[in-house]
Amino acid sequence: MTSTEATAAGSNSSGIWNLPNILTMLRIVLVPFFVWFLVADAPGLRSESGPWRWAAVAAFAVAIYTDKLDGDIARSRGLVTDFGKIADPIADKLLIGSALVMLSVLNELPWWITVVILVREWGITALRFFVIRYGVIPASRGGKLKTVVQTAAIFLYLLPLSAIAPWLVWVAFAVMLVAVLITVWTGVEYVIEAMKVRAQGLRRRAEERHDQEHEHHDHEHRKPETREG
């Protein structure tokens, strides 16, 4: 391959229409279908374990799989793009958020759990945008653990557990409580990290301003004096 062809290939791989980004957009498209599947078997907003409920389970599973797949492909093939960095977390929040809200609407999940998780998720997103002028908040292992436990808890809630084995409902609730605890814990971690990033950014700006003023003062001091006559 010539250098021109390599450059063109790199340009194409960094465009919006690559495989990881297509998978991300597919996940976004799946969200309304997932929501419709959930309510299709819920006349009077009371969930039933009909075929559409299993369709919702399948849609959620496919969406979660594409989330893992697009990340793996993007990293292994060097297809990470700015669009993907923005669209991927949005797709995740749409999927998780819609699942939590619909489970609460169906009276299967307490509303306080949904509110706590969503306030944390969107609050941290807003905090990231606020702090980005000072620096980037690094991703933590706790954040990845939170995503895994949240996903597992929601998947358990989506299954018609009462029809399979009633005691499994309590297992799902216990896993969801763990997810809430990890969600709150990582949220506090992010707030602390954001405060550190902001403080470091302000200190760095102050040092840069001081250095600029010092250089300006030295420059003025070194100017040759003009002689009269």
mmCIF file of N, CA and C in Angstrom, residues 98-200:
data_model
loop_
_atom_site.group_PDB
_atom_site.id
_atom_site.type_symbol
_atom_site.label_atom_id
_atom_site.label_comp_id
_atom_site.label_asym_id
_atom_site.label_seq_id
_atom_site.Cartn_x
_atom_site.Cartn_y
_atom_site.Cartn_z
ATOM 1 N N SER A 98 -34.090 4.411 29.682
ATOM 2 C CA SER A 98 -35.412 3.962 29.228
ATOM 3 C C SER A 98 -35.824 2.683 29.942
ATOM 4 N N ALA A 99 -34.866 1.782 30.187
ATOM 5 C CA ALA A 99 -35.178 0.535 30.901
ATOM 6 C C ALA A 99 -35.638 0.826 32.326
ATOM 7 N N LEU A 100 -34.912 1.694 33.020
ATOM 8 C CA LEU A 100 -35.271 2.020 34.399
ATOM 9 C C LEU A 100 -36.629 2.702 34.481
ATOM 10 N N VAL A 101 -36.852 3.685 33.616
ATOM 11 C CA VAL A 101 -38.121 4.419 33.633
ATOM 12 C C VAL A 101 -39.289 3.490 33.332
ATOM 13 N N MET A 102 -39.148 2.649 32.313
ATOM 14 C CA MET A 102 -40.243 1.758 31.939
ATOM 15 C C MET A 102 -40.520 0.720 33.024
ATOM 16 N N LEU A 103 -39.488 0.210 33.671
ATOM 17 C CA LEU A 103 -39.702 -0.742 34.767
ATOM 18 C C LEU A 103 -40.439 -0.077 35.924
ATOM 19 N N SER A 104 -40.165 1.203 36.157
ATOM 20 C CA SER A 104 -40.888 1.929 37.203
ATOM 21 C C SER A 104 -42.323 2.216 36.777
ATOM 22 N N VAL A 105 -42.519 2.576 35.507
ATOM 23 C CA VAL A 105 -43.872 2.810 34.988
ATOM 24 C C VAL A 105 -44.713 1.541 35.097
ATOM 25 N N LEU A 106 -44.078 0.394 34.893
ATOM 26 C CA LEU A 106 -44.763 -0.897 34.977
ATOM 27 C C LEU A 106 -44.907 -1.384 36.417
ATOM 28 N N ASN A 107 -44.523 -0.530 37.370
ATOM 29 C CA ASN A 107 -44.634 -0.854 38.801
ATOM 30 C C ASN A 107 -43.805 -2.077 39.201
ATOM 31 N N GLU A 108 -42.703 -2.289 38.513
ATOM 32 C CA GLU A 108 -41.826 -3.411 38.838
ATOM 33 C C GLU A 108 -40.571 -2.964 39.569
ATOM 34 N N LEU A 109 -40.259 -1.685 39.476
ATOM 35 C CA LEU A 109 -39.060 -1.133 40.109
ATOM 36 C C LEU A 109 -39.438 0.148 40.844
ATOM 37 N N PRO A 110 -39.056 0.284 42.124
ATOM 38 C CA PRO A 110 -39.382 1.510 42.862
ATOM 39 C C PRO A 110 -38.836 2.756 42.160
ATOM 40 N N TRP A 111 -39.658 3.799 42.142
ATOM 41 C CA TRP A 111 -39.255 5.015 41.450
ATOM 42 C C TRP A 111 -38.007 5.647 42.065
ATOM 43 N N TRP A 112 -37.809 5.482 43.370
ATOM 44 C CA TRP A 112 -36.655 6.133 44.001
ATOM 45 C C TRP A 112 -35.346 5.587 43.440
ATOM 46 N N ILE A 113 -35.340 4.300 43.082
ATOM 47 C CA ILE A 113 -34.134 3.713 42.488
ATOM 48 C C ILE A 113 -33.851 4.350 41.131
ATOM 49 N N THR A 114 -34.894 4.470 40.328
ATOM 50 C CA THR A 114 -34.745 5.089 39.004
ATOM 51 C C THR A 114 -34.257 6.527 39.118
ATOM 52 N N VAL A 115 -34.848 7.282 40.047
ATOM 53 C CA VAL A 115 -34.479 8.691 40.217
ATOM 54 C C VAL A 115 -33.023 8.823 40.666
ATOM 55 N N VAL A 116 -32.612 8.016 41.641
ATOM 56 C CA VAL A 116 -31.233 8.087 42.149
ATOM 57 C C VAL A 116 -30.229 7.807 41.034
ATOM 58 N N ILE A 117 -30.473 6.749 40.268
ATOM 59 C CA ILE A 117 -29.526 6.376 39.211
ATOM 60 C C ILE A 117 -29.489 7.423 38.106
ATOM 61 N N LEU A 118 -30.667 7.898 37.677
ATOM 62 C CA LEU A 118 -30.699 8.863 36.574
ATOM 63 C C LEU A 118 -30.112 10.211 36.980
ATOM 64 N N VAL A 119 -30.391 10.654 38.206
ATOM 65 C CA VAL A 119 -29.815 11.921 38.676
ATOM 66 C C VAL A 119 -28.294 11.820 38.706
ATOM 67 N N ARG A 120 -27.786 10.681 39.170
ATOM 68 C CA ARG A 120 -26.337 10.478 39.202
ATOM 69 C C ARG A 120 -25.762 10.487 37.791
ATOM 70 N N GLU A 121 -26.372 9.718 36.869
ATOM 71 C CA GLU A 121 -25.829 9.582 35.513
ATOM 72 C C GLU A 121 -25.796 10.923 34.788
ATOM 73 N N TRP A 122 -26.930 11.606 34.751
ATOM 74 C CA TRP A 122 -26.992 12.872 34.016
ATOM 75 C C TRP A 122 -26.272 13.993 34.762
ATOM 76 N N GLY A 123 -26.239 13.895 36.100
ATOM 77 C CA GLY A 123 -25.499 14.886 36.878
ATOM 78 C C GLY A 123 -24.004 14.814 36.608
ATOM 79 N N ILE A 124 -23.466 13.592 36.554
ATOM 80 C CA ILE A 124 -22.041 13.423 36.267
ATOM 81 C C ILE A 124 -21.727 13.850 34.839
ATOM 82 N N THR A 125 -22.652 13.579 33.908
ATOM 83 C CA THR A 125 -22.456 14.022 32.521
ATOM 84 C C THR A 125 -22.357 15.546 32.451
ATOM 85 N N ALA A 126 -23.264 16.231 33.164
ATOM 86 C CA ALA A 126 -23.229 17.698 33.201
ATOM 87 C C ALA A 126 -21.939 18.191 33.859
ATOM 88 N N LEU A 127 -21.511 17.488 34.911
ATOM 89 C CA LEU A 127 -20.279 17.870 35.607
ATOM 90 C C LEU A 127 -19.067 17.737 34.692
ATOM 91 N N ARG A 128 -19.043 16.693 33.880
ATOM 92 C CA ARG A 128 -17.939 16.502 32.931
ATOM 93 C C ARG A 128 -17.843 17.686 31.969
ATOM 94 N N PHE A 129 -19.008 18.128 31.444
ATOM 95 C CA PHE A 129 -19.010 19.258 30.514
ATOM 96 C C PHE A 129 -18.556 20.540 31.209
ATOM 97 N N PHE A 130 -18.899 20.688 32.495
ATOM 98 C CA PHE A 130 -18.506 21.885 33.237
ATOM 99 C C PHE A 130 -17.002 21.915 33.497
ATOM 100 N N VAL A 131 -16.443 20.744 33.822
ATOM 101 C CA VAL A 131 -15.034 20.665 34.222
ATOM 102 C C VAL A 131 -14.102 20.570 33.026
ATOM 103 N N ILE A 132 -14.644 20.274 31.834
ATOM 104 C CA ILE A 132 -13.790 20.021 30.670
ATOM 105 C C ILE A 132 -12.902 21.218 30.328
ATOM 106 N N ARG A 133 -13.303 22.428 30.745
ATOM 107 C CA ARG A 133 -12.470 23.613 30.483
ATOM 108 C C ARG A 133 -11.190 23.590 31.328
ATOM 109 N N TYR A 134 -11.215 22.810 32.400
ATOM 110 C CA TYR A 134 -10.041 22.710 33.271
ATOM 111 C C TYR A 134 -9.235 21.433 33.029
ATOM 112 N N GLY A 135 -9.884 20.412 32.480
ATOM 113 C CA GLY A 135 -9.212 19.140 32.247
ATOM 114 C C GLY A 135 -10.237 18.025 32.102
ATOM 115 N N VAL A 136 -9.746 16.832 31.850
ATOM 116 C CA VAL A 136 -10.615 15.678 31.636
ATOM 117 C C VAL A 136 -10.621 14.804 32.881
ATOM 118 N N ILE A 137 -11.825 14.412 33.323
ATOM 119 C CA ILE A 137 -11.936 13.499 34.458
ATOM 120 C C ILE A 137 -11.629 12.095 33.962
ATOM 121 N N PRO A 138 -10.599 11.457 34.472
ATOM 122 C CA PRO A 138 -10.245 10.117 33.981
ATOM 123 C C PRO A 138 -11.290 9.082 34.358
ATOM 124 N N ALA A 139 -11.467 8.093 33.481
ATOM 125 C CA ALA A 139 -12.398 7.005 33.770
ATOM 126 C C ALA A 139 -11.836 6.149 34.899
ATOM 127 N N SER A 140 -12.729 5.599 35.702
ATOM 128 C CA SER A 140 -12.296 4.786 36.833
ATOM 129 C C SER A 140 -12.783 3.352 36.675
ATOM 130 N N ARG A 141 -12.122 2.454 37.388
ATOM 131 C CA ARG A 141 -12.559 1.061 37.374
ATOM 132 C C ARG A 141 -13.943 0.926 38.000
ATOM 133 N N GLY A 142 -14.212 1.779 38.984
ATOM 134 C CA GLY A 142 -15.522 1.760 39.619
ATOM 135 C C GLY A 142 -16.634 2.061 38.637
ATOM 136 N N GLY A 143 -16.351 2.946 37.670
ATOM 137 C CA GLY A 143 -17.353 3.268 36.655
ATOM 138 C C GLY A 143 -17.692 2.070 35.794
ATOM 139 N N LYS A 144 -16.673 1.288 35.445
ATOM 140 C CA LYS A 144 -16.909 0.083 34.646
ATOM 141 C C LYS A 144 -17.690 -0.953 35.448
ATOM 142 N N LEU A 145 -17.338 -1.098 36.738
ATOM 143 C CA LEU A 145 -18.058 -2.031 37.608
ATOM 144 C C LEU A 145 -19.514 -1.616 37.741
ATOM 145 N N LYS A 146 -19.738 -0.301 37.882
ATOM 146 C CA LYS A 146 -21.103 0.216 37.988
ATOM 147 C C LYS A 146 -21.922 -0.167 36.777
ATOM 148 N N THR A 147 -21.353 -0.004 35.587
ATOM 149 C CA THR A 147 -22.065 -0.329 34.347
ATOM 150 C C THR A 147 -22.420 -1.806 34.287
ATOM 151 N N VAL A 148 -21.476 -2.659 34.675
ATOM 152 C CA VAL A 148 -21.712 -4.109 34.637
ATOM 153 C C VAL A 148 -22.829 -4.503 35.597
ATOM 154 N N VAL A 149 -22.779 -3.985 36.831
ATOM 155 C CA VAL A 149 -23.782 -4.360 37.835
ATOM 156 C C VAL A 149 -25.147 -3.780 37.477
ATOM 157 N N GLN A 150 -25.183 -2.535 36.988
ATOM 158 C CA GLN A 150 -26.448 -1.952 36.534
ATOM 159 C C GLN A 150 -27.076 -2.799 35.437
ATOM 160 N N THR A 151 -26.269 -3.180 34.465
ATOM 161 C CA THR A 151 -26.759 -3.974 33.337
ATOM 162 C C THR A 151 -27.299 -5.317 33.811
ATOM 163 N N ALA A 152 -26.561 -5.971 34.713
ATOM 164 C CA ALA A 152 -27.003 -7.270 35.235
ATOM 165 C C ALA A 152 -28.315 -7.136 35.995
ATOM 166 N N ALA A 153 -28.429 -6.079 36.809
ATOM 167 C CA ALA A 153 -29.648 -5.873 37.594
ATOM 168 C C ALA A 153 -30.854 -5.620 36.691
ATOM 169 N N ILE A 154 -30.673 -4.777 35.685
ATOM 170 C CA ILE A 154 -31.776 -4.480 34.763
ATOM 171 C C ILE A 154 -32.171 -5.721 33.979
ATOM 172 N N PHE A 155 -31.192 -6.489 33.547
ATOM 173 C CA PHE A 155 -31.489 -7.713 32.794
ATOM 174 C C PHE A 155 -32.317 -8.677 33.641
ATOM 175 N N LEU A 156 -31.972 -8.806 34.920
ATOM 176 C CA LEU A 156 -32.749 -9.673 35.812
ATOM 177 C C LEU A 156 -34.177 -9.160 35.958
ATOM 178 N N TYR A 157 -34.326 -7.834 36.070
ATOM 179 C CA TYR A 157 -35.663 -7.251 36.211
ATOM 180 C C TYR A 157 -36.496 -7.436 34.945
ATOM 181 N N LEU A 158 -35.838 -7.449 33.803
ATOM 182 C CA LEU A 158 -36.576 -7.614 32.548
ATOM 183 C C LEU A 158 -37.118 -9.033 32.393
ATOM 184 N N LEU A 159 -36.422 -10.001 32.950
ATOM 185 C CA LEU A 159 -36.894 -11.383 32.868
ATOM 186 C C LEU A 159 -38.185 -11.543 33.678
ATOM 187 N N PRO A 160 -39.137 -12.320 33.190
ATOM 188 C CA PRO A 160 -40.380 -12.565 33.950
ATOM 189 C C PRO A 160 -40.114 -13.521 35.110
ATOM 190 N N LEU A 161 -39.383 -13.032 36.108
ATOM 191 C CA LEU A 161 -38.913 -13.900 37.191
ATOM 192 C C LEU A 161 -40.049 -14.488 38.017
ATOM 193 N N SER A 162 -41.115 -13.698 38.220
ATOM 194 C CA SER A 162 -42.229 -14.204 39.029
ATOM 195 C C SER A 162 -42.861 -15.430 38.401
ATOM 196 N N ALA A 163 -42.802 -15.512 37.069
ATOM 197 C CA ALA A 163 -43.355 -16.682 36.381
ATOM 198 C C ALA A 163 -42.376 -17.853 36.401
ATOM 199 N N ILE A 164 -41.086 -17.545 36.520
ATOM 200 C CA ILE A 164 -40.066 -18.603 36.541
ATOM 201 C C ILE A 164 -39.907 -19.165 37.955
ATOM 202 N N ALA A 165 -39.581 -18.286 38.888
ATOM 203 C CA ALA A 165 -39.427 -18.658 40.300
ATOM 204 C C ALA A 165 -39.551 -17.381 41.129
ATOM 205 N N PRO A 166 -40.607 -17.247 41.934
ATOM 206 C CA PRO A 166 -40.855 -16.002 42.672
ATOM 207 C C PRO A 166 -39.671 -15.520 43.515
ATOM 208 N N TRP A 167 -38.878 -16.447 44.068
ATOM 209 C CA TRP A 167 -37.769 -16.030 44.924
ATOM 210 C C TRP A 167 -36.687 -15.289 44.145
ATOM 211 N N LEU A 168 -36.659 -15.484 42.810
ATOM 212 C CA LEU A 168 -35.667 -14.786 41.992
ATOM 213 C C LEU A 168 -35.916 -13.277 41.960
ATOM 214 N N VAL A 169 -37.158 -12.873 42.241
ATOM 215 C CA VAL A 169 -37.475 -11.441 42.292
ATOM 216 C C VAL A 169 -36.634 -10.765 43.371
ATOM 217 N N TRP A 170 -36.455 -11.439 44.502
ATOM 218 C CA TRP A 170 -35.655 -10.880 45.593
ATOM 219 C C TRP A 170 -34.173 -10.841 45.229
ATOM 220 N N VAL A 171 -33.734 -11.809 44.439
ATOM 221 C CA VAL A 171 -32.350 -11.799 43.958
ATOM 222 C C VAL A 171 -32.122 -10.571 43.074
ATOM 223 N N ALA A 172 -33.076 -10.320 42.174
ATOM 224 C CA ALA A 172 -32.977 -9.155 41.287
ATOM 225 C C ALA A 172 -32.950 -7.861 42.090
ATOM 226 N N PHE A 173 -33.790 -7.777 43.129
ATOM 227 C CA PHE A 173 -33.839 -6.575 43.962
ATOM 228 C C PHE A 173 -32.517 -6.371 44.700
ATOM 229 N N ALA A 174 -31.932 -7.468 45.202
ATOM 230 C CA ALA A 174 -30.652 -7.375 45.910
ATOM 231 C C ALA A 174 -29.547 -6.883 44.976
ATOM 232 N N VAL A 175 -29.517 -7.413 43.757
ATOM 233 C CA VAL A 175 -28.513 -6.980 42.780
ATOM 234 C C VAL A 175 -28.716 -5.507 42.432
ATOM 235 N N MET A 176 -29.978 -5.084 42.321
ATOM 236 C CA MET A 176 -30.268 -3.682 42.012
ATOM 237 C C MET A 176 -29.815 -2.769 43.147
ATOM 238 N N LEU A 177 -29.998 -3.196 44.394
ATOM 239 C CA LEU A 177 -29.533 -2.391 45.527
ATOM 240 C C LEU A 177 -28.012 -2.232 45.492
ATOM 241 N N VAL A 178 -27.312 -3.304 45.140
ATOM 242 C CA VAL A 178 -25.854 -3.224 44.992
ATOM 243 C C VAL A 178 -25.501 -2.226 43.887
ATOM 244 N N ALA A 179 -26.261 -2.269 42.791
ATOM 245 C CA ALA A 179 -26.032 -1.337 41.680
ATOM 246 C C ALA A 179 -26.223 0.106 42.132
ATOM 247 N N VAL A 180 -27.250 0.351 42.953
ATOM 248 C CA VAL A 180 -27.503 1.705 43.456
ATOM 249 C C VAL A 180 -26.347 2.169 44.338
ATOM 250 N N LEU A 181 -25.880 1.299 45.219
ATOM 251 C CA LEU A 181 -24.770 1.656 46.109
ATOM 252 C C LEU A 181 -23.509 1.991 45.316
ATOM 253 N N ILE A 182 -23.190 1.167 44.320
ATOM 254 C CA ILE A 182 -22.002 1.420 43.494
ATOM 255 C C ILE A 182 -22.185 2.696 42.681
ATOM 256 N N THR A 183 -23.408 2.927 42.201
ATOM 257 C CA THR A 183 -23.704 4.135 41.425
ATOM 258 C C THR A 183 -23.462 5.390 42.252
ATOM 259 N N VAL A 184 -23.962 5.390 43.500
ATOM 260 C CA VAL A 184 -23.775 6.546 44.382
ATOM 261 C C VAL A 184 -22.299 6.707 44.752
ATOM 262 N N TRP A 185 -21.655 5.596 45.076
ATOM 263 C CA TRP A 185 -20.234 5.621 45.464
ATOM 264 C C TRP A 185 -19.363 6.184 44.345
ATOM 265 N N THR A 186 -19.546 5.687 43.120
ATOM 266 C CA THR A 186 -18.744 6.192 42.002
ATOM 267 C C THR A 186 -19.105 7.634 41.676
ATOM 268 N N GLY A 187 -20.356 8.018 41.923
ATOM 269 C CA GLY A 187 -20.751 9.404 41.710
ATOM 270 C C GLY A 187 -19.996 10.344 42.635
ATOM 271 N N VAL A 188 -19.884 9.953 43.904
ATOM 272 C CA VAL A 188 -19.120 10.753 44.869
ATOM 273 C C VAL A 188 -17.654 10.818 44.450
ATOM 274 N N GLU A 189 -17.118 9.688 43.977
ATOM 275 C CA GLU A 189 -15.729 9.662 43.497
ATOM 276 C C GLU A 189 -15.518 10.653 42.357
ATOM 277 N N TYR A 190 -16.467 10.678 41.414
ATOM 278 C CA TYR A 190 -16.351 11.585 40.275
ATOM 279 C C TYR A 190 -16.402 13.043 40.719
ATOM 280 N N VAL A 191 -17.255 13.354 41.697
ATOM 281 C CA VAL A 191 -17.350 14.728 42.191
ATOM 282 C C VAL A 191 -16.022 15.150 42.820
ATOM 283 N N ILE A 192 -15.441 14.268 43.634
ATOM 284 C CA ILE A 192 -14.143 14.563 44.260
ATOM 285 C C ILE A 192 -13.065 14.743 43.195
ATOM 286 N N GLU A 193 -13.063 13.852 42.198
ATOM 287 C CA GLU A 193 -12.072 13.941 41.119
ATOM 288 C C GLU A 193 -12.264 15.220 40.313
ATOM 289 N N ALA A 194 -13.529 15.610 40.097
ATOM 290 C CA ALA A 194 -13.817 16.839 39.353
ATOM 291 C C ALA A 194 -13.289 18.062 40.097
ATOM 292 N N MET A 195 -13.438 18.059 41.424
ATOM 293 C CA MET A 195 -12.919 19.166 42.229
ATOM 294 C C MET A 195 -11.394 19.245 42.123
ATOM 295 N N LYS A 196 -10.738 18.075 42.100
ATOM 296 C CA LYS A 196 -9.276 18.047 41.957
ATOM 297 C C LYS A 196 -8.852 18.571 40.591
ATOM 298 N N VAL A 197 -9.554 18.118 39.538
ATOM 299 C CA VAL A 197 -9.229 18.556 38.176
ATOM 300 C C VAL A 197 -9.410 20.064 38.048
ATOM 301 N N ARG A 198 -10.489 20.592 38.622
ATOM 302 C CA ARG A 198 -10.742 22.033 38.558
ATOM 303 C C ARG A 198 -9.661 22.802 39.316
ATOM 304 N N ALA A 199 -9.305 22.316 40.508
ATOM 305 C CA ALA A 199 -8.267 22.990 41.294
ATOM 306 C C ALA A 199 -6.932 22.979 40.555
ATOM 307 N N GLN A 200 -6.587 21.848 39.950
ATOM 308 C CA GLN A 200 -5.338 21.752 39.184
ATOM 309 C C GLN A 200 -5.365 22.682 37.978
#
